[in-house]
Coordinates of C-alpha atoms and ligand atoms in Angstrom, one line a residue:
M1 CA -17.4 -164.0 -13.7
S2 CA -16.8 -160.3 -13.6
S3 CA -19.1 -159.6 -16.5
N4 CA -22.5 -160.1 -14.8
K5 CA -22.0 -158.8 -11.3
D6 CA -21.9 -155.2 -10.2
F7 CA -18.2 -155.0 -9.7
V8 CA -16.3 -151.9 -8.6
R9 CA -13.4 -152.0 -11.1
E10 CA -10.3 -150.8 -9.2
M11 CA -7.4 -149.2 -11.0
R12 CA -4.9 -151.7 -12.3
V13 CA -1.9 -152.1 -10.1
Q14 CA 1.5 -153.7 -10.9
V15 CA 1.5 -156.1 -7.9
A16 CA -1.6 -157.2 -5.9
I17 CA -0.6 -158.5 -2.5
V18 CA -3.0 -161.0 -0.8
G19 CA -2.4 -160.9 2.9
G20 CA -1.1 -158.2 5.2
G21 CA 1.1 -160.3 7.6
P22 CA 4.9 -159.7 7.8
S23 CA 5.5 -161.1 4.2
G24 CA 2.9 -158.9 2.5
L25 CA 3.8 -155.8 4.5
L26 CA 7.6 -156.2 3.9
L27 CA 7.1 -156.8 0.2
A28 CA 4.8 -153.8 -0.1
Q29 CA 7.3 -151.6 1.7
K30 CA 10.1 -152.7 -0.6
L31 CA 8.0 -152.3 -3.8
S32 CA 6.7 -148.9 -2.8
R33 CA 10.3 -147.6 -2.2
A34 CA 11.3 -148.9 -5.6
G35 CA 8.3 -147.1 -7.2
I36 CA 6.4 -150.3 -8.1
E37 CA 2.7 -149.8 -7.4
C38 CA 1.0 -152.3 -5.1
Q39 CA -2.0 -152.8 -2.9
I40 CA -2.6 -155.1 0.0
L41 CA -5.8 -157.1 0.6
E42 CA -6.1 -158.3 4.2
R43 CA -9.0 -160.4 5.6
R44 CA -8.6 -159.1 9.2
S45 CA -8.5 -155.8 10.9
R46 CA -5.2 -154.1 11.7
R47 CA -5.9 -154.6 15.4
Y48 CA -6.4 -158.3 14.9
V49 CA -3.2 -158.7 12.9
L50 CA -1.3 -156.8 15.7
S51 CA -2.7 -159.0 18.4
R52 CA -0.9 -162.1 17.1
I53 CA 2.1 -163.1 19.2
R54 CA 4.8 -165.0 17.3
A55 CA 8.5 -165.8 17.7
G56 CA 10.9 -162.9 18.0
V57 CA 14.3 -163.9 16.8
L58 CA 15.5 -162.1 13.7
E59 CA 18.4 -163.3 11.5
R60 CA 20.9 -160.8 10.2
G61 CA 19.3 -161.0 6.7
T62 CA 15.9 -160.0 8.1
V63 CA 17.5 -157.2 10.2
D64 CA 19.3 -155.8 7.2
Q65 CA 16.2 -155.8 5.1
L66 CA 14.2 -154.0 7.7
R67 CA 17.0 -151.4 8.0
Q68 CA 17.3 -151.0 4.2
V69 CA 13.6 -150.2 3.9
G70 CA 13.7 -147.6 6.7
V71 CA 12.0 -149.6 9.4
G72 CA 15.0 -150.5 11.6
G73 CA 14.8 -147.5 13.9
R74 CA 12.7 -148.9 16.8
M75 CA 14.2 -152.3 16.3
D76 CA 17.8 -150.9 16.7
F77 CA 16.7 -149.0 19.8
Q78 CA 14.6 -151.6 21.6
G79 CA 15.7 -154.9 20.1
L80 CA 18.2 -157.0 22.0
E81 CA 21.3 -158.2 20.1
H82 CA 22.0 -161.8 21.2
H83 CA 25.5 -163.2 20.7
G84 CA 24.5 -166.8 21.6
C85 CA 22.0 -169.0 23.3
L86 CA 21.9 -171.6 26.1
L87 CA 21.2 -175.3 25.7
S88 CA 20.2 -177.6 28.5
D89 CA 19.3 -181.2 29.1
G90 CA 17.2 -180.2 32.1
D91 CA 20.1 -180.7 34.5
Q92 CA 23.3 -179.3 32.9
I93 CA 23.4 -176.1 30.8
F94 CA 26.0 -174.9 28.3
S95 CA 26.3 -171.8 26.2
L96 CA 26.8 -171.5 22.4
N97 CA 28.5 -168.2 21.6
F98 CA 27.6 -167.5 18.0
H99 CA 29.8 -164.5 18.0
K100 CA 32.9 -166.4 19.0
L101 CA 32.1 -169.4 16.8
I102 CA 31.3 -167.6 13.6
G103 CA 31.3 -163.9 14.3
K104 CA 27.5 -163.5 14.0
S105 CA 24.5 -162.7 16.2
V106 CA 20.7 -162.5 16.1
M107 CA 18.3 -159.7 17.1
V108 CA 15.5 -160.5 19.6
Y109 CA 12.6 -158.2 18.6
G110 CA 9.0 -159.4 18.6
Q111 CA 7.3 -160.2 15.3
T112 CA 4.3 -158.1 16.5
E113 CA 6.7 -155.1 16.7
V114 CA 8.1 -155.8 13.3
T115 CA 4.5 -155.8 11.9
R116 CA 3.6 -152.6 13.7
D117 CA 6.8 -150.8 12.3
L118 CA 5.9 -152.0 8.8
Y119 CA 2.3 -150.7 9.1
D120 CA 3.6 -147.3 10.3
A121 CA 6.1 -147.1 7.4
L122 CA 3.4 -148.1 4.8
D123 CA 1.0 -145.5 6.2
R124 CA 3.8 -142.9 5.6
S125 CA 4.4 -144.3 2.1
G126 CA 0.7 -144.1 1.3
V127 CA 0.4 -147.7 0.2
V128 CA -3.3 -148.8 0.2
I129 CA -4.0 -151.6 2.7
R130 CA -7.6 -152.8 2.5
H131 CA -8.6 -154.5 5.7
N132 CA -11.6 -156.7 6.5
V133 CA -11.9 -157.8 2.8
E134 CA -13.9 -161.0 2.3
E135 CA -14.1 -163.8 -0.3
V136 CA -10.8 -163.0 -1.9
S137 CA -10.3 -165.0 -5.1
L138 CA -7.5 -165.2 -7.6
H139 CA -8.4 -165.5 -11.3
D140 CA -6.5 -166.0 -14.6
I141 CA -3.2 -166.5 -12.9
D142 CA -1.8 -168.2 -16.0
T143 CA -2.5 -165.2 -18.3
D144 CA -0.9 -161.8 -18.7
A145 CA -3.8 -160.1 -16.9
P146 CA -4.4 -161.9 -13.6
R147 CA -7.2 -160.6 -11.4
V148 CA -8.2 -160.5 -7.8
T149 CA -11.8 -160.2 -6.7
W150 CA -13.2 -159.6 -3.2
Q151 CA -16.1 -158.2 -1.2
E152 CA -15.8 -155.1 0.9
N153 CA -18.7 -153.5 2.7
G154 CA -21.1 -155.7 0.9
Q155 CA -19.8 -154.6 -2.6
F156 CA -17.8 -156.8 -5.1
H157 CA -14.5 -155.4 -6.2
E158 CA -12.1 -156.5 -9.0
M159 CA -8.5 -155.5 -9.6
V160 CA -6.4 -156.5 -12.6
C161 CA -2.6 -156.5 -12.1
D162 CA 0.6 -157.7 -13.6
Y163 CA 1.5 -160.1 -10.8
I164 CA -0.1 -161.5 -7.6
A165 CA 2.0 -162.1 -4.4
G166 CA 0.3 -164.7 -2.3
C167 CA 1.3 -163.7 1.2
D168 CA -1.9 -165.0 2.8
G169 CA -0.5 -167.5 5.3
F170 CA -1.1 -171.2 5.5
Y171 CA -5.0 -171.0 5.2
G172 CA -5.2 -168.3 2.6
P173 CA -6.7 -168.8 -1.0
S174 CA -3.4 -168.3 -2.9
R175 CA -1.8 -171.7 -2.6
A176 CA -5.1 -173.4 -3.3
T177 CA -5.2 -171.6 -6.7
I178 CA -2.2 -173.5 -8.0
P179 CA -3.7 -176.5 -9.8
D180 CA -3.3 -179.9 -8.0
S181 CA -1.8 -181.3 -11.2
V182 CA 1.3 -179.2 -10.8
K183 CA 1.5 -178.9 -7.0
H184 CA 3.4 -181.1 -4.6
E185 CA 3.0 -180.8 -0.9
F186 CA 5.5 -182.2 1.7
E187 CA 4.4 -182.5 5.3
R188 CA 5.5 -183.7 8.7
S189 CA 3.4 -183.2 11.8
Y190 CA 4.7 -183.8 15.3
P191 CA 2.9 -185.5 18.1
F192 CA 3.1 -182.4 20.4
G193 CA 2.5 -178.7 20.6
W194 CA 4.0 -175.8 22.5
L195 CA 2.0 -174.2 25.4
G196 CA 3.3 -170.6 25.5
I197 CA 2.8 -167.8 28.0
L198 CA 3.7 -164.2 27.9
S199 CA 4.2 -162.5 31.3
K200 CA 5.2 -159.1 32.5
T201 CA 8.2 -160.4 34.4
P202 CA 12.0 -160.0 33.8
P203 CA 13.5 -162.9 31.6
V204 CA 15.3 -165.5 33.7
E205 CA 18.5 -165.1 31.7
D206 CA 19.9 -162.7 29.2
E207 CA 20.1 -165.4 26.5
L208 CA 17.4 -167.8 25.3
I209 CA 17.4 -171.3 26.9
Y210 CA 16.4 -174.3 24.9
S211 CA 16.0 -177.2 27.3
R212 CA 15.6 -180.9 26.4
S213 CA 14.4 -182.2 29.8
P214 CA 13.3 -185.8 30.3
R215 CA 9.9 -184.3 31.1
G216 CA 9.7 -182.6 27.7
F217 CA 11.1 -179.5 26.0
A218 CA 11.0 -176.0 27.5
L219 CA 12.1 -172.7 26.1
A220 CA 12.8 -169.5 28.1
S221 CA 12.6 -166.5 25.7
M222 CA 11.7 -162.9 26.0
R223 CA 10.4 -159.8 24.3
N224 CA 12.2 -157.1 26.3
P225 CA 13.8 -156.7 29.8
S226 CA 10.4 -156.7 31.5
L227 CA 8.4 -159.1 29.3
S228 CA 9.1 -162.9 29.2
R229 CA 7.9 -165.6 26.8
Y230 CA 8.1 -169.2 28.0
Y231 CA 7.0 -172.4 26.3
I232 CA 6.7 -176.0 27.3
Q233 CA 6.1 -179.1 25.2
V234 CA 2.5 -180.5 25.7
P235 CA 0.5 -183.2 23.9
A236 CA -0.8 -182.0 20.5
D237 CA -4.5 -181.9 21.6
E238 CA -3.8 -180.1 24.9
K239 CA -6.0 -177.0 25.6
A240 CA -4.4 -173.9 27.1
D241 CA -7.3 -173.3 29.5
Q242 CA -6.5 -176.7 31.1
W243 CA -3.4 -175.1 32.5
S244 CA -3.5 -172.6 35.4
D245 CA -0.6 -170.2 35.6
E246 CA 0.7 -172.0 38.7
Q247 CA 0.7 -175.3 36.9
F248 CA 2.6 -173.8 34.0
W249 CA 5.3 -172.2 36.2
S250 CA 5.7 -175.4 38.2
E251 CA 6.1 -177.6 35.1
L252 CA 8.5 -175.0 33.5
R253 CA 10.7 -175.0 36.7
R254 CA 10.9 -178.8 36.5
R255 CA 12.2 -178.7 32.9
L256 CA 15.0 -176.2 33.6
P257 CA 18.2 -176.8 35.6
E258 CA 17.7 -176.1 39.3
K259 CA 20.0 -173.0 39.3
V260 CA 17.9 -171.4 36.6
S261 CA 14.5 -172.5 38.0
Q262 CA 15.3 -170.8 41.3
K263 CA 15.7 -167.5 39.6
I264 CA 12.5 -167.5 37.6
V265 CA 10.3 -164.6 38.5
T266 CA 6.7 -165.6 38.0
G267 CA 3.6 -163.5 37.5
P268 CA 0.1 -163.6 35.9
S269 CA 0.1 -164.7 32.2
I270 CA -1.1 -162.0 29.8
E271 CA -1.5 -164.5 27.0
K272 CA -1.6 -168.3 27.0
S273 CA -2.0 -170.5 23.9
V274 CA -1.0 -173.8 22.4
A275 CA 0.7 -173.9 19.0
P276 CA 0.8 -177.1 17.0
L277 CA 4.2 -178.1 15.4
R278 CA 4.3 -178.9 11.7
S279 CA 6.8 -178.9 8.8
F280 CA 5.2 -178.2 5.4
V281 CA 6.5 -177.2 2.0
C282 CA 4.6 -176.5 -1.2
E283 CA 6.4 -176.9 -4.5
P284 CA 6.5 -175.0 -6.8
M285 CA 6.2 -171.6 -5.0
S286 CA 4.9 -170.0 -8.1
Y287 CA 2.5 -170.7 -10.9
G288 CA 1.9 -168.4 -13.9
R289 CA 1.8 -164.9 -12.5
L290 CA 1.2 -166.0 -8.9
F291 CA 4.2 -166.0 -6.4
L292 CA 3.8 -167.4 -2.9
C293 CA 5.8 -166.0 0.0
G294 CA 6.1 -167.0 3.7
D295 CA 3.5 -169.2 5.4
A296 CA 1.4 -169.5 2.3
A297 CA 4.2 -171.7 0.9
H298 CA 5.8 -173.3 3.9
I299 CA 5.5 -173.8 7.7
V300 CA 8.3 -174.6 10.1
P301 CA 8.0 -175.8 13.7
P302 CA 8.9 -172.8 16.0
T303 CA 12.1 -174.5 17.2
G304 CA 14.8 -172.2 15.9
A305 CA 12.3 -169.4 15.1
K306 CA 12.7 -169.6 11.3
G307 CA 9.1 -168.7 10.2
L308 CA 9.4 -165.0 9.9
N309 CA 13.0 -165.2 8.7
L310 CA 12.0 -167.5 5.8
A311 CA 9.2 -165.2 5.0
A312 CA 11.8 -162.4 4.8
S313 CA 14.1 -164.3 2.5
D314 CA 11.2 -165.2 0.1
V315 CA 10.3 -161.5 0.0
H316 CA 13.9 -160.6 -0.8
Y317 CA 14.0 -163.0 -3.8
L318 CA 10.6 -162.0 -5.1
F319 CA 11.3 -158.3 -4.7
E320 CA 14.7 -158.6 -6.6
A321 CA 12.9 -160.6 -9.3
L322 CA 10.1 -158.0 -9.7
R323 CA 12.6 -155.2 -9.7
E324 CA 14.6 -156.9 -12.5
Y325 CA 11.3 -157.3 -14.4
Y326 CA 10.3 -153.6 -14.1
D327 CA 13.8 -152.1 -14.4
D328 CA 15.4 -154.4 -16.9
Q329 CA 12.4 -156.0 -18.6
S330 CA 13.9 -159.4 -17.8
S331 CA 11.6 -162.1 -16.3
S332 CA 14.4 -164.6 -15.6
G333 CA 14.4 -163.8 -11.9
L334 CA 10.7 -164.4 -11.8
Q335 CA 11.1 -167.7 -13.7
N336 CA 13.8 -168.8 -11.2
Y337 CA 12.0 -167.5 -8.1
S338 CA 10.5 -170.8 -7.0
D339 CA 13.8 -172.8 -7.3
T340 CA 15.8 -170.0 -5.7
A341 CA 13.5 -169.6 -2.7
L342 CA 13.0 -173.4 -2.3
R343 CA 16.7 -174.0 -2.0
R344 CA 16.9 -171.9 1.1
V345 CA 13.5 -173.0 2.4
W346 CA 14.6 -176.6 2.5
K347 CA 17.8 -175.8 4.3
S348 CA 15.9 -174.0 7.1
M349 CA 13.3 -176.8 7.0
R350 CA 16.0 -179.3 7.7
F351 CA 17.5 -177.2 10.6
S352 CA 14.1 -176.6 12.3
W353 CA 13.2 -180.3 11.8
S354 CA 16.5 -181.5 13.3
L355 CA 16.4 -179.1 16.2
T356 CA 12.8 -180.2 16.9
H357 CA 14.1 -183.8 16.9
L358 CA 17.0 -183.1 19.1
M359 CA 15.1 -181.2 21.8
H360 CA 11.7 -182.9 22.2
I361 CA 10.6 -186.0 23.9
F362 CA 8.8 -188.2 21.3
P363 CA 6.1 -190.4 22.7
N364 CA 6.8 -193.0 20.0
H365 CA 10.5 -193.1 20.5
T366 CA 12.1 -196.5 21.2
R367 CA 14.9 -196.7 23.9
F368 CA 17.4 -196.8 21.0
D369 CA 16.0 -193.5 19.6
A370 CA 16.2 -191.9 23.0
R371 CA 19.9 -192.9 23.4
I372 CA 20.7 -191.6 19.9
Q373 CA 19.1 -188.3 20.8
I374 CA 21.2 -188.0 24.0
A375 CA 24.4 -188.9 22.1
E376 CA 23.6 -186.1 19.6
F377 CA 23.1 -183.6 22.4
R378 CA 26.4 -184.6 24.0
Y379 CA 28.2 -184.3 20.6
L380 CA 26.8 -180.8 20.2
R381 CA 28.0 -179.9 23.7
Q382 CA 31.6 -181.2 23.0
S383 CA 32.3 -180.5 19.3
T384 CA 33.2 -177.1 18.1
A385 CA 32.5 -178.2 14.5
A386 CA 28.9 -179.2 15.5
Q387 CA 28.5 -175.9 17.4
R388 CA 29.7 -173.9 14.4
A389 CA 27.1 -175.7 12.2
F390 CA 24.4 -174.9 14.7
A391 CA 25.5 -171.3 14.9
E392 CA 25.6 -171.0 11.1
N393 CA 22.0 -172.3 10.8
Y394 CA 20.6 -170.5 13.8
T395 CA 21.9 -167.1 12.9
G396 CA 20.7 -167.6 9.3
L397 CA 22.2 -169.0 6.1
P398 CA 23.2 -166.6 3.4
Y399 CA 20.7 -165.5 0.8
H400 CA 23.0 -166.5 -2.1
Ligands
LIG1 N1 -7.8 -162.9 2.2 C1 -6.9 -161.9 2.6 N2 -6.0 -162.1 3.6 C2 -5.9 -163.3 4.1 C3 -6.7 -164.4 3.7 C4 -7.7 -164.1 2.7 N3 -8.5 -165.0 2.4 N4 -6.4 -165.5 4.4 C5 -5.4 -165.1 5.3 N5 -5.1 -163.8 5.1 C6 -4.1 -163.0 5.8 C7 -4.1 -163.3 7.3 O1 -5.1 -162.6 8.0 C8 -2.7 -162.8 7.7 O2 -2.7 -161.5 8.2 O3 -2.8 -163.2 5.4 C9 -1.9 -162.9 6.4 C10 -0.8 -163.9 6.5 O4 0.1 -163.6 7.5 P1 0.9 -164.7 8.3 O5 0.1 -165.9 8.6 O6 1.5 -164.0 9.5 O7 2.0 -165.2 7.2 P2 3.3 -164.4 6.7 O8 3.0 -163.0 6.4 O9 3.8 -165.3 5.6 O10 4.3 -164.4 7.9 C11 5.1 -165.5 8.2 O11 4.4 -165.1 10.3 O12 2.8 -166.7 10.6 C12 4.0 -166.3 11.0 O13 5.2 -168.1 11.9 C13 5.0 -167.3 10.8 O14 6.7 -166.0 11.5 C14 6.1 -166.5 10.3 C15 5.5 -165.3 9.6
LIG2 C1 9.8 -166.7 21.0 O1 10.4 -165.8 21.7 O2 8.6 -166.7 20.9 C2 10.6 -167.8 20.4 C3 12.0 -167.7 20.4 C4 12.7 -168.7 19.8 C5 12.1 -169.8 19.2 C6 10.7 -169.8 19.2 C7 10.0 -168.8 19.7 O3 12.9 -170.8 18.7

């Protein structure tokens, strides 16, 4: 393909990174600090990437990685350390103190802010991030000289590399490059979505509240002491513009215990959108010289906020494997990458699936299913063993 067209042949890099979301940016920052050359190809503008609003709960492993690569400063200053969370059935509320249960905590700091901090750090490191690239394609991934081609300002470009990191999210081209004959995809979709709003109002509580009300799930979250993020479960095909702010606040109040509802400070929404809920895993997470990270390989429902954290653990495993290759000339880490990453992916997949099942109202549930769900909720409320298991998963399972 490259022989006939007028291609601009870029310098060969060690690692070509497709996608400049959190996975691609964190990997690039780690590689550049280790002296491994990389370049990022991103379809969107930086402004667009920074306008995406996503969950903001960071596990300890994610926090540690950000600190280790020199991007923890603003997070440590502005992030909110949470020692627990609140769970409700819409009437009663109880608290899970992760710190008391297992001595761990999480950091509440928006994914948008993590992304901004990584962009700033990469600018300082001089890593090339090509934005607004089109028609990105991966070639020869099962050879020693894989290539990426793309269009930029109407011109075709080609870059040969040692390895390609597919960090291009669920809809990117990387996963599609793995032949169907070797790929297995596992999927569960849920018959509802989350309608979320962001509002410049103080959060109703210091901790997050996950509420399994008989009217449907609700979540009270936050970005900082004057910015709240709230969600309610809605049917999967619901449109955000069908909901006025007043309707949203009124439904949210009905799904939280009265003593909490009374305290909610309402205000105009500055963002309102519906997110579908899905669980998805692609196996294997690598093929030849292509390695998938983050949403390119798996999707979790937002219950439990595992998306960004799983992306971070993938990046950890891939970075360690690449470092082993370049420092010790050993490719065993790369060979094991998919198995190693998938072991942790499936554990987080299980937790976010089970929390989704515990906290939502399922339209297809029988009366029996509903009773089981309530029994499970009561068990969690009463059993320290169940609470410890919850805390262990919520704050993040170990990397090894
Ligand atoms: N060419 C280049 N870049 C692409 C292409 C393409 N054809 N397709 C997608 N991309 C870019 C997207 O524009 C996006 O910026 O890849 C990036 C993927 O970023 P994310 O979707 O944020 O995925 P990831 O970096 O793995 O982050 C995982 O982010 O999506 C959330 O909930 C998810 O929190 C999780 C985390
Ligand atoms: C969020 O703040 O957006 C958030 C927090 C926790 C979740 C999901 C989303 O489980």
